């Protein structure tokens, strides 16, 4: 029997070609839209590259192993293509419980579903487990008269983007399953190295592979992973029909990036933890949020649920949105850019996006800490913070 390898080994080992003399150690990139076939293709036979290609298989295998799904995941052209396909598991008119601070484009997708197919979004404070349970059962006081009854799908993001709230995945999954709802977790921030939602009881995991998994800010890619054969078949059908499929080169690049995930996550989160501690005492900083700080409201839950606190933190600068904008304009090493999870450190003011939730403070900066030398990161951030106070 094959021994289950630890995640830091899986990222290096999974998805390699079969070991035979003369075989390459890395999978080839196969540029072909179609395959020579039988009149009636056999099970698993490749027929057409929108339906399936060998270029996806190594990465799909690795992601399935990392999330402990027992079967390969499904690759998509972007995180949003994966998220849209997973959201399509909601029946017409079904209620969806979701964090009010989920990734803004996921909330837009949910809003579109509400407009087109009568889906009823129930946006909650995902850290308030009692409120989430009430929304799942459909007896919450906040629901409108037309929106009662149990939820069909529970959308989780933990930590949330950008507010870094932590959802209790095990407790919420148990409550969801009591009413027959499907639980989907966007695991982009934590990565499967730090958090494995399927092991906590969730049904489906989605990823923006663009971020930590690929890790070098050079590809857009997404994935869906589940243990459930039936859900997997439905999501695969959505992929084939919607056609948002990944290119062979992007899949290859992402797998190459994945090989160093364990090292990158380890270094980036050590940097993030150190910067969070120092920022707490900075005169230009109003507030710092990082799940690894003891004063984070869900620090204990994060400690129990995760194998590390990740490398995203947020800070609020004294002087409001104008000072926050001066900060992003005043950095030299940090990149003033959206996105996260790359080797390079990035900072952005989230409310510059019109779809960002209005409950996200105007002066809030989302900070994605990379793998540079922490002293260089600190020097640049410190000078930009001071300059922002002008
Ligand atoms: C970036 C991001 C997405 C969207 O992924 P894309 O690859 O940009 O489509 C979804 N969820 C979270 C948490 C993200 O950070």
CSV table of C-alpha atoms and ligand atoms in Angstrom, one decimal:
chain,number,residue,atom,x,y,z
A,1,UNK,CA,0.0,0.0,0.0
A,2,UNK,CA,1.2,3.5,-0.8
A,3,UNK,CA,2.2,5.5,2.2
A,4,UNK,CA,0.4,8.8,2.4
A,5,UNK,CA,3.1,11.5,1.9
A,6,UNK,CA,3.1,14.8,3.8
A,7,UNK,CA,2.1,17.9,1.9
A,8,UNK,CA,5.6,19.4,1.6
A,9,UNK,CA,6.6,16.2,-0.2
A,10,UNK,CA,3.4,15.9,-2.3
A,11,UNK,CA,4.1,19.3,-3.9
A,12,UNK,CA,7.5,18.0,-5.1
A,13,UNK,CA,6.5,14.4,-5.9
A,14,UNK,CA,2.9,14.4,-7.3
A,15,UNK,CA,2.1,14.3,-11.0
A,16,UNK,CA,5.5,13.0,-12.2
A,17,UNK,CA,5.6,10.8,-15.3
A,18,UNK,CA,5.9,7.0,-14.7
A,19,UNK,CA,9.5,6.1,-13.7
A,20,UNK,CA,10.9,4.1,-16.6
A,21,UNK,CA,14.4,4.5,-18.0
A,22,UNK,CA,14.5,7.3,-20.4
A,23,UNK,CA,11.3,8.9,-19.2
A,24,UNK,CA,11.4,12.6,-18.5
A,25,UNK,CA,11.0,13.7,-14.8
A,26,UNK,CA,8.6,16.5,-15.8
A,27,UNK,CA,5.4,16.1,-17.9
A,28,UNK,CA,5.6,17.3,-21.4
A,29,UNK,CA,3.4,20.1,-22.7
A,30,UNK,CA,1.1,18.6,-25.4
A,31,UNK,CA,-0.2,21.1,-27.9
A,32,UNK,CA,-3.2,19.3,-29.5
A,33,UNK,CA,-6.8,20.3,-29.6
A,34,UNK,CA,-8.0,16.8,-30.5
A,35,UNK,CA,-7.1,13.1,-30.3
A,36,UNK,CA,-7.2,10.2,-32.7
A,37,UNK,CA,-10.1,8.1,-31.5
A,38,UNK,CA,-12.4,5.2,-31.6
A,39,UNK,CA,-15.9,5.5,-33.0
A,40,UNK,CA,-17.1,5.0,-29.4
A,41,UNK,CA,-14.4,6.3,-27.0
A,42,UNK,CA,-13.6,4.1,-24.0
A,43,UNK,CA,-13.8,5.3,-20.4
A,44,UNK,CA,-11.1,7.9,-19.7
A,45,UNK,CA,-10.0,8.1,-23.3
A,46,UNK,CA,-8.9,11.5,-24.4
A,47,UNK,CA,-11.1,12.8,-27.3
A,48,UNK,CA,-11.0,16.6,-27.4
A,49,UNK,CA,-9.0,19.0,-25.3
A,50,UNK,CA,-11.9,21.1,-24.0
A,51,UNK,CA,-13.2,17.9,-22.3
A,52,UNK,CA,-9.8,16.7,-21.1
A,53,UNK,CA,-6.1,16.8,-21.9
A,54,UNK,CA,-3.0,15.2,-20.5
A,55,UNK,CA,-1.6,18.7,-19.9
A,56,UNK,CA,-4.0,19.1,-17.0
A,57,UNK,CA,-3.6,15.7,-15.4
A,58,UNK,CA,-0.4,16.1,-13.4
A,59,UNK,CA,-1.6,19.3,-11.7
A,60,UNK,CA,-5.1,17.9,-11.2
A,61,UNK,CA,-3.5,14.8,-9.5
A,62,UNK,CA,-1.3,17.0,-7.3
A,63,UNK,CA,-4.2,19.2,-6.1
A,64,UNK,CA,-6.4,16.1,-5.4
A,65,UNK,CA,-3.6,14.7,-3.3
A,66,UNK,CA,-2.9,17.9,-1.5
A,67,UNK,CA,-6.6,18.4,-0.5
A,68,UNK,CA,-6.8,14.7,0.5
A,69,UNK,CA,-9.7,14.2,-1.9
A,70,UNK,CA,-8.8,10.7,-3.0
A,71,UNK,CA,-9.3,11.7,-6.6
A,72,UNK,CA,-7.9,14.3,-9.0
A,73,UNK,CA,-9.3,17.9,-9.0
A,74,UNK,CA,-10.5,19.8,-12.0
A,75,UNK,CA,-8.5,22.6,-13.5
A,76,UNK,CA,-10.1,25.8,-14.9
A,77,UNK,CA,-8.9,28.8,-16.8
A,78,UNK,CA,-9.2,31.0,-13.7
A,79,UNK,CA,-10.2,31.0,-10.1
A,80,UNK,CA,-13.5,32.7,-11.2
A,81,UNK,CA,-14.2,30.0,-13.8
A,82,UNK,CA,-13.8,27.4,-11.0
A,83,UNK,CA,-16.0,29.5,-8.6
A,84,UNK,CA,-18.7,30.1,-11.2
A,85,UNK,CA,-18.8,26.3,-11.9
A,86,UNK,CA,-19.0,25.5,-8.2
A,87,UNK,CA,-21.7,28.2,-7.6
A,88,UNK,CA,-23.7,26.5,-10.4
A,89,UNK,CA,-24.3,23.6,-8.0
A,90,UNK,CA,-27.0,25.8,-6.5
A,91,UNK,CA,-30.5,24.8,-7.7
A,92,UNK,CA,-32.7,27.5,-9.2
A,93,UNK,CA,-34.2,29.6,-6.4
A,94,UNK,CA,-31.9,28.0,-3.8
A,95,UNK,CA,-30.6,30.0,-0.8
A,96,UNK,CA,-26.8,30.5,-0.5
A,97,UNK,CA,-25.2,31.5,2.7
A,98,UNK,CA,-22.0,33.4,2.1
A,99,UNK,CA,-19.5,35.7,3.9
A,100,UNK,CA,-20.3,39.4,3.4
A,101,UNK,CA,-16.6,39.9,2.9
A,102,UNK,CA,-16.0,37.1,0.4
A,103,UNK,CA,-13.8,37.9,-2.6
A,104,UNK,CA,-15.7,40.7,-4.3
A,105,UNK,CA,-16.0,39.0,-7.7
A,106,UNK,CA,-17.5,35.9,-6.0
A,107,UNK,CA,-20.1,38.1,-4.6
A,108,UNK,CA,-20.8,39.6,-8.0
A,109,UNK,CA,-21.2,36.1,-9.4
A,110,UNK,CA,-23.7,35.4,-6.6
A,111,UNK,CA,-25.6,38.6,-7.4
A,112,UNK,CA,-25.8,37.6,-11.1
A,113,UNK,CA,-27.2,34.2,-10.0
A,114,UNK,CA,-29.8,36.0,-7.9
A,115,UNK,CA,-30.8,38.1,-10.9
A,116,UNK,CA,-30.9,35.3,-13.4
A,117,UNK,CA,-32.0,32.2,-11.5
A,118,UNK,CA,-33.7,33.5,-8.3
A,119,UNK,CA,-30.9,32.3,-6.1
A,120,UNK,CA,-31.2,34.0,-2.6
A,121,UNK,CA,-27.9,35.2,-1.2
A,122,UNK,CA,-27.7,35.4,2.6
A,123,UNK,CA,-24.6,37.4,3.4
A,124,UNK,CA,-23.4,36.9,7.0
A,125,UNK,CA,-20.5,37.6,9.3
A,126,UNK,CA,-18.8,34.3,8.7
A,127,UNK,CA,-17.0,34.4,12.0
A,128,UNK,CA,-20.3,34.5,13.9
A,129,UNK,CA,-21.0,30.8,13.9
A,130,UNK,CA,-24.4,31.1,15.6
A,131,UNK,CA,-25.5,33.7,13.0
A,132,UNK,CA,-24.2,31.4,10.2
A,133,UNK,CA,-26.2,28.4,11.6
A,134,UNK,CA,-29.4,30.5,11.8
A,135,UNK,CA,-28.9,31.6,8.1
A,136,UNK,CA,-28.4,28.0,7.1
A,137,UNK,CA,-31.6,26.9,8.9
A,138,UNK,CA,-33.4,29.9,7.4
A,139,UNK,CA,-34.8,31.1,10.7
A,140,UNK,CA,-32.5,34.1,11.1
A,141,UNK,CA,-34.2,37.4,12.1
A,142,UNK,CA,-32.4,39.2,9.2
A,143,UNK,CA,-34.0,37.3,6.4
A,144,UNK,CA,-36.7,38.9,4.3
A,145,UNK,CA,-40.2,37.5,4.3
A,146,UNK,CA,-39.6,35.9,0.8
A,147,UNK,CA,-36.5,34.2,2.0
A,148,UNK,CA,-37.2,31.4,4.4
A,149,UNK,CA,-36.2,27.8,4.6
A,150,UNK,CA,-32.9,25.9,4.7
A,151,UNK,CA,-30.0,26.9,2.5
A,152,UNK,CA,-29.0,24.8,-0.5
A,153,UNK,CA,-25.4,25.8,-0.5
A,154,UNK,CA,-22.9,27.4,2.0
A,155,UNK,CA,-20.1,29.4,0.5
A,156,UNK,CA,-17.1,29.8,2.8
A,157,UNK,CA,-13.9,31.7,2.5
A,158,UNK,CA,-11.5,31.5,5.4
A,159,UNK,CA,-9.6,33.7,6.0
A,160,UNK,CA,-11.9,36.1,4.2
A,161,UNK,CA,-10.6,38.4,1.5
A,162,UNK,CA,-9.8,41.1,2.6
A,163,UNK,CA,-11.1,41.2,6.2
A,164,UNK,CA,-9.3,38.0,7.4
A,165,UNK,CA,-12.2,36.7,9.4
A,166,UNK,CA,-12.0,33.0,10.2
A,167,UNK,CA,-15.0,30.6,9.6
A,168,UNK,CA,-15.3,27.5,11.7
A,169,UNK,CA,-15.4,25.0,8.8
A,170,UNK,CA,-16.2,21.9,10.9
A,171,UNK,CA,-19.1,23.4,12.9
A,172,UNK,CA,-20.6,25.1,9.8
A,173,UNK,CA,-20.2,22.0,7.6
A,174,UNK,CA,-22.1,19.9,10.3
A,175,UNK,CA,-24.9,22.5,10.4
A,176,UNK,CA,-25.1,22.6,6.6
A,177,UNK,CA,-25.3,18.9,6.3
A,178,UNK,CA,-28.1,18.7,8.8
A,179,UNK,CA,-30.3,20.6,6.2
A,180,UNK,CA,-28.7,18.8,3.2
A,181,UNK,CA,-26.7,21.9,2.0
A,182,UNK,CA,-23.5,21.6,0.0
A,183,UNK,CA,-20.4,23.3,1.6
A,184,UNK,CA,-17.9,25.0,-0.7
A,185,UNK,CA,-14.7,26.5,0.6
A,186,UNK,CA,-12.5,29.0,-1.3
A,187,UNK,CA,-9.1,27.8,0.1
A,188,UNK,CA,-7.0,30.3,-1.9
A,189,UNK,CA,-5.6,32.3,1.1
A,190,UNK,CA,-4.6,29.3,3.2
A,191,UNK,CA,-3.5,26.8,0.5
A,192,UNK,CA,-3.9,23.0,1.3
A,193,UNK,CA,-0.6,23.2,3.1
A,194,UNK,CA,-2.2,25.3,5.9
A,195,UNK,CA,-5.8,24.2,5.8
A,196,UNK,CA,-7.6,21.1,4.3
A,197,UNK,CA,-11.4,21.9,4.3
A,198,UNK,CA,-12.4,18.4,3.0
A,199,UNK,CA,-10.8,16.9,6.2
A,200,UNK,CA,-12.9,19.3,8.2
A,201,UNK,CA,-16.2,18.2,6.6
A,202,UNK,CA,-16.6,20.5,3.6
A,203,UNK,CA,-17.8,19.0,0.3
A,204,UNK,CA,-16.0,21.1,-2.3
A,205,UNK,CA,-12.8,23.2,-2.4
A,206,UNK,CA,-12.1,25.9,-4.9
A,207,UNK,CA,-8.8,27.7,-5.6
A,208,UNK,CA,-7.5,30.6,-7.4
A,209,UNK,CA,-4.4,28.7,-8.6
A,210,UNK,CA,-3.2,32.1,-9.8
A,211,UNK,CA,-2.2,33.0,-6.3
A,212,UNK,CA,0.0,30.8,-3.9
A,213,UNK,CA,-0.2,27.5,-5.8
A,214,UNK,CA,1.3,28.9,-9.0
A,215,UNK,CA,3.1,31.5,-6.9
A,216,UNK,CA,4.9,33.7,-9.4
A,217,UNK,CA,2.3,36.2,-10.6
A,218,UNK,CA,2.6,34.8,-14.1
A,219,UNK,CA,-0.5,32.7,-14.8
A,220,UNK,CA,-4.3,32.9,-14.3
A,221,UNK,CA,-5.7,29.5,-13.3
A,222,UNK,CA,-8.3,27.9,-11.0
A,223,UNK,CA,-9.4,24.5,-9.7
A,224,UNK,CA,-12.2,22.6,-8.0
A,225,UNK,CA,-11.5,19.6,-5.8
A,226,UNK,CA,-14.0,17.3,-4.2
A,227,UNK,CA,-14.2,13.7,-2.8
A,228,UNK,CA,-17.8,13.4,-4.1
A,229,UNK,CA,-18.0,11.6,-7.5
A,230,UNK,CA,-21.4,13.0,-8.3
A,231,UNK,CA,-20.5,16.6,-7.5
A,232,UNK,CA,-17.3,16.2,-9.5
A,233,UNK,CA,-19.2,14.9,-12.5
A,234,UNK,CA,-21.6,17.9,-12.4
A,235,UNK,CA,-18.7,20.4,-12.1
A,236,UNK,CA,-16.8,18.7,-14.9
A,237,UNK,CA,-19.9,19.0,-17.1
A,238,UNK,CA,-20.1,22.7,-16.3
A,239,UNK,CA,-16.5,23.1,-17.3
A,240,UNK,CA,-17.0,21.3,-20.6
A,241,UNK,CA,-20.2,23.3,-21.4
A,242,UNK,CA,-19.1,26.7,-20.2
A,243,UNK,CA,-15.7,26.1,-21.9
A,244,UNK,CA,-13.5,28.1,-19.5
A,245,UNK,CA,-10.6,25.7,-19.8
A,246,UNK,CA,-7.0,26.1,-19.0
A,247,UNK,CA,-4.2,26.2,-21.6
A,248,UNK,CA,-1.5,23.5,-21.5
A,249,UNK,CA,1.3,26.0,-20.9
A,250,UNK,CA,-0.5,27.6,-18.0
A,251,UNK,CA,-1.1,24.2,-16.4
A,252,UNK,CA,2.6,23.4,-16.8
A,253,UNK,CA,3.8,26.7,-15.3
A,254,UNK,CA,1.5,26.3,-12.3
A,255,UNK,CA,2.8,22.8,-11.6
A,256,UNK,CA,6.4,24.1,-11.8
A,257,UNK,CA,5.4,26.9,-9.3
A,258,UNK,CA,3.7,24.4,-7.0
A,259,UNK,CA,7.0,22.5,-6.6
A,260,UNK,CA,8.3,25.2,-4.3
A,261,UNK,CA,5.0,25.9,-2.5
A,262,UNK,CA,6.1,24.6,0.9
A,263,UNK,CA,9.2,26.7,1.0
A,264,UNK,CA,7.4,29.8,-0.3
A,265,UNK,CA,4.6,29.5,2.2
A,266,UNK,CA,7.0,28.9,5.1
A,267,UNK,CA,9.2,31.9,4.3
A,268,UNK,CA,6.3,34.2,3.4
A,269,UNK,CA,4.4,33.5,6.6
A,270,UNK,CA,7.4,34.0,8.8
A,271,UNK,CA,7.9,37.4,7.1
A,272,UNK,CA,4.2,38.2,7.5
A,273,UNK,CA,4.2,37.3,11.2
A,274,UNK,CA,7.3,39.5,11.9
A,275,UNK,CA,5.9,42.5,9.9
A,276,UNK,CA,2.5,42.2,11.7
A,277,UNK,CA,4.2,42.3,15.1
A,278,UNK,CA,6.3,45.4,14.1
A,279,UNK,CA,3.4,47.2,12.5
A,280,UNK,CA,1.4,47.0,15.7
A,281,UNK,CA,3.8,49.5,17.2
A,282,UNK,CA,4.2,51.8,14.2
A,283,UNK,CA,3.1,55.4,14.9
A,284,UNK,CA,1.4,55.7,11.4
A,285,UNK,CA,-0.7,52.5,11.8
A,286,UNK,CA,-4.2,52.6,13.3
A,287,UNK,CA,-4.8,48.8,13.3
A,288,UNK,CA,-3.2,45.6,12.1
A,289,UNK,CA,-5.1,42.3,11.4
A,290,UNK,CA,-3.3,39.0,11.1
A,291,UNK,CA,-4.7,35.7,12.3
A,292,UNK,CA,-1.4,34.9,14.0
A,293,UNK,CA,-1.6,37.9,16.4
A,294,UNK,CA,-3.1,37.0,19.8
A,295,UNK,CA,-5.5,39.9,19.5
A,296,UNK,CA,-7.1,38.6,16.3
A,297,UNK,CA,-10.7,37.9,17.3
A,298,UNK,CA,-10.5,34.3,15.9
A,299,UNK,CA,-6.9,33.6,16.8
A,300,UNK,CA,-7.7,30.5,18.8
A,301,UNK,CA,-9.9,29.1,16.0
A,302,UNK,CA,-7.2,29.8,13.4
A,303,UNK,CA,-4.6,28.0,15.6
A,304,UNK,CA,-6.8,24.9,15.9
A,305,UNK,CA,-8.1,24.8,12.3
A,306,UNK,CA,-5.0,25.8,10.4
A,307,UNK,CA,-1.4,24.6,10.2
A,308,UNK,CA,-0.1,28.2,10.0
A,309,UNK,CA,-1.5,31.7,9.7
A,310,UNK,CA,-0.6,32.5,6.1
A,311,UNK,CA,1.0,35.6,4.7
A,312,UNK,CA,-1.8,38.1,4.2
A,313,UNK,CA,-2.3,40.9,6.7
A,314,UNK,CA,-4.2,44.1,6.6
A,315,UNK,CA,-3.4,47.4,8.1
A,316,UNK,CA,-5.2,50.7,8.5
A,317,UNK,CA,-3.1,53.8,8.1
A,318,UNK,CA,-3.7,57.0,10.1
A,319,UNK,CA,-5.1,59.7,7.9
A,320,UNK,CA,-7.8,57.8,6.0
A,321,UNK,CA,-8.1,56.8,2.4
A,322,UNK,CA,-5.8,59.6,1.2
A,323,UNK,CA,-3.0,58.5,3.5
A,324,UNK,CA,-3.5,54.9,2.4
A,325,UNK,CA,-3.3,56.0,-1.2
A,326,UNK,CA,-0.1,58.0,-0.4
A,327,UNK,CA,1.4,54.8,1.0
A,328,UNK,CA,0.8,52.7,-2.1
A,329,UNK,CA,2.2,55.6,-4.1
A,330,UNK,CA,5.3,55.8,-1.9
A,331,UNK,CA,6.6,52.2,-1.9
A,332,UNK,CA,9.7,51.3,-4.0
A,333,UNK,CA,10.2,47.6,-3.3
A,334,UNK,CA,6.6,46.6,-2.5
A,335,UNK,CA,4.5,46.4,-5.6
A,336,UNK,CA,1.4,48.6,-5.6
A,337,UNK,CA,-0.7,46.0,-7.4
A,338,UNK,CA,-3.8,43.8,-6.9
A,339,UNK,CA,-3.4,40.0,-6.5
A,340,UNK,CA,-1.5,38.1,-3.8
A,341,UNK,CA,0.4,34.9,-3.1
A,342,UNK,CA,3.3,35.6,-5.4
A,343,UNK,CA,7.0,35.6,-4.4
A,344,UNK,CA,6.9,39.4,-4.6
A,345,UNK,CA,5.3,41.5,-1.9
A,346,UNK,CA,2.2,43.6,-2.8
A,347,UNK,CA,0.0,46.2,-1.2
A,348,UNK,CA,-3.2,47.7,-2.3
A,349,UNK,CA,-6.2,49.7,-0.9
A,350,UNK,CA,-9.1,47.5,-1.4
A,351,UNK,CA,-11.9,50.1,-1.5
A,352,UNK,CA,-10.5,51.5,-4.7
A,353,UNK,CA,-12.6,48.7,-6.3
A,354,UNK,CA,-16.2,49.7,-6.7
A,355,UNK,CA,-17.5,46.2,-5.9
A,356,UNK,CA,-15.6,45.9,-2.6
A,357,UNK,CA,-18.0,45.6,0.3
A,358,UNK,CA,-18.9,49.0,1.9
A,359,UNK,CA,-18.1,47.5,5.3
A,360,UNK,CA,-14.4,47.3,4.3
A,361,UNK,CA,-12.8,50.4,5.7
A,362,UNK,CA,-11.8,53.1,3.2
A,363,UNK,CA,-8.2,53.2,4.6
A,364,UNK,CA,-7.7,49.4,4.7
A,365,UNK,CA,-4.6,48.1,2.9
A,366,UNK,CA,-4.4,44.4,2.0
A,367,UNK,CA,-0.8,43.3,2.3
A,368,UNK,CA,0.5,40.2,0.6
A,369,UNK,CA,3.9,39.4,2.0
A,370,UNK,CA,6.4,37.7,-0.3
A,371,UNK,CA,9.7,35.9,0.3
A,372,UNK,CA,12.1,38.8,0.1
A,373,UNK,CA,14.4,39.6,3.0
A,374,UNK,CA,12.2,40.8,5.8
A,375,UNK,CA,14.5,43.8,6.7
A,376,UNK,CA,14.2,45.2,3.2
A,377,UNK,CA,10.4,44.8,3.3
A,378,UNK,CA,10.3,46.6,6.7
A,379,UNK,CA,12.6,49.4,5.6
A,380,UNK,CA,10.5,50.2,2.5
A,381,UNK,CA,7.1,49.9,4.3
A,382,UNK,CA,8.4,52.0,7.2
A,383,UNK,CA,9.5,54.8,4.9
A,384,UNK,CA,6.3,54.7,2.9
A,385,UNK,CA,4.2,54.8,6.1
A,386,UNK,CA,6.1,57.8,7.4
A,387,UNK,CA,5.8,59.6,4.1
A,388,UNK,CA,2.0,58.8,4.1
A,389,UNK,CA,1.6,61.0,7.1
A,390,UNK,CA,2.7,64.2,5.3
B,1,LIG,C1,-8.0,36.1,-6.7
B,1,LIG,C2,-9.0,35.4,-6.0
B,1,LIG,C3,-10.1,34.7,-6.7
B,1,LIG,C4,-10.2,34.8,-8.2
B,1,LIG,O1,-9.3,34.1,-8.8
B,1,LIG,P1,-8.8,34.4,-10.3
B,1,LIG,O2,-7.7,33.4,-10.6
B,1,LIG,O3,-8.3,35.8,-10.3
B,1,LIG,O4,-10.0,34.3,-11.2
B,1,LIG,C5,-11.0,34.0,-5.9
B,1,LIG,N1,-10.9,33.9,-4.6
B,1,LIG,C6,-10.0,34.5,-3.9
B,1,LIG,C7,-9.9,34.4,-2.4
B,1,LIG,C8,-9.0,35.3,-4.6
B,1,LIG,O5,-8.0,35.9,-3.8
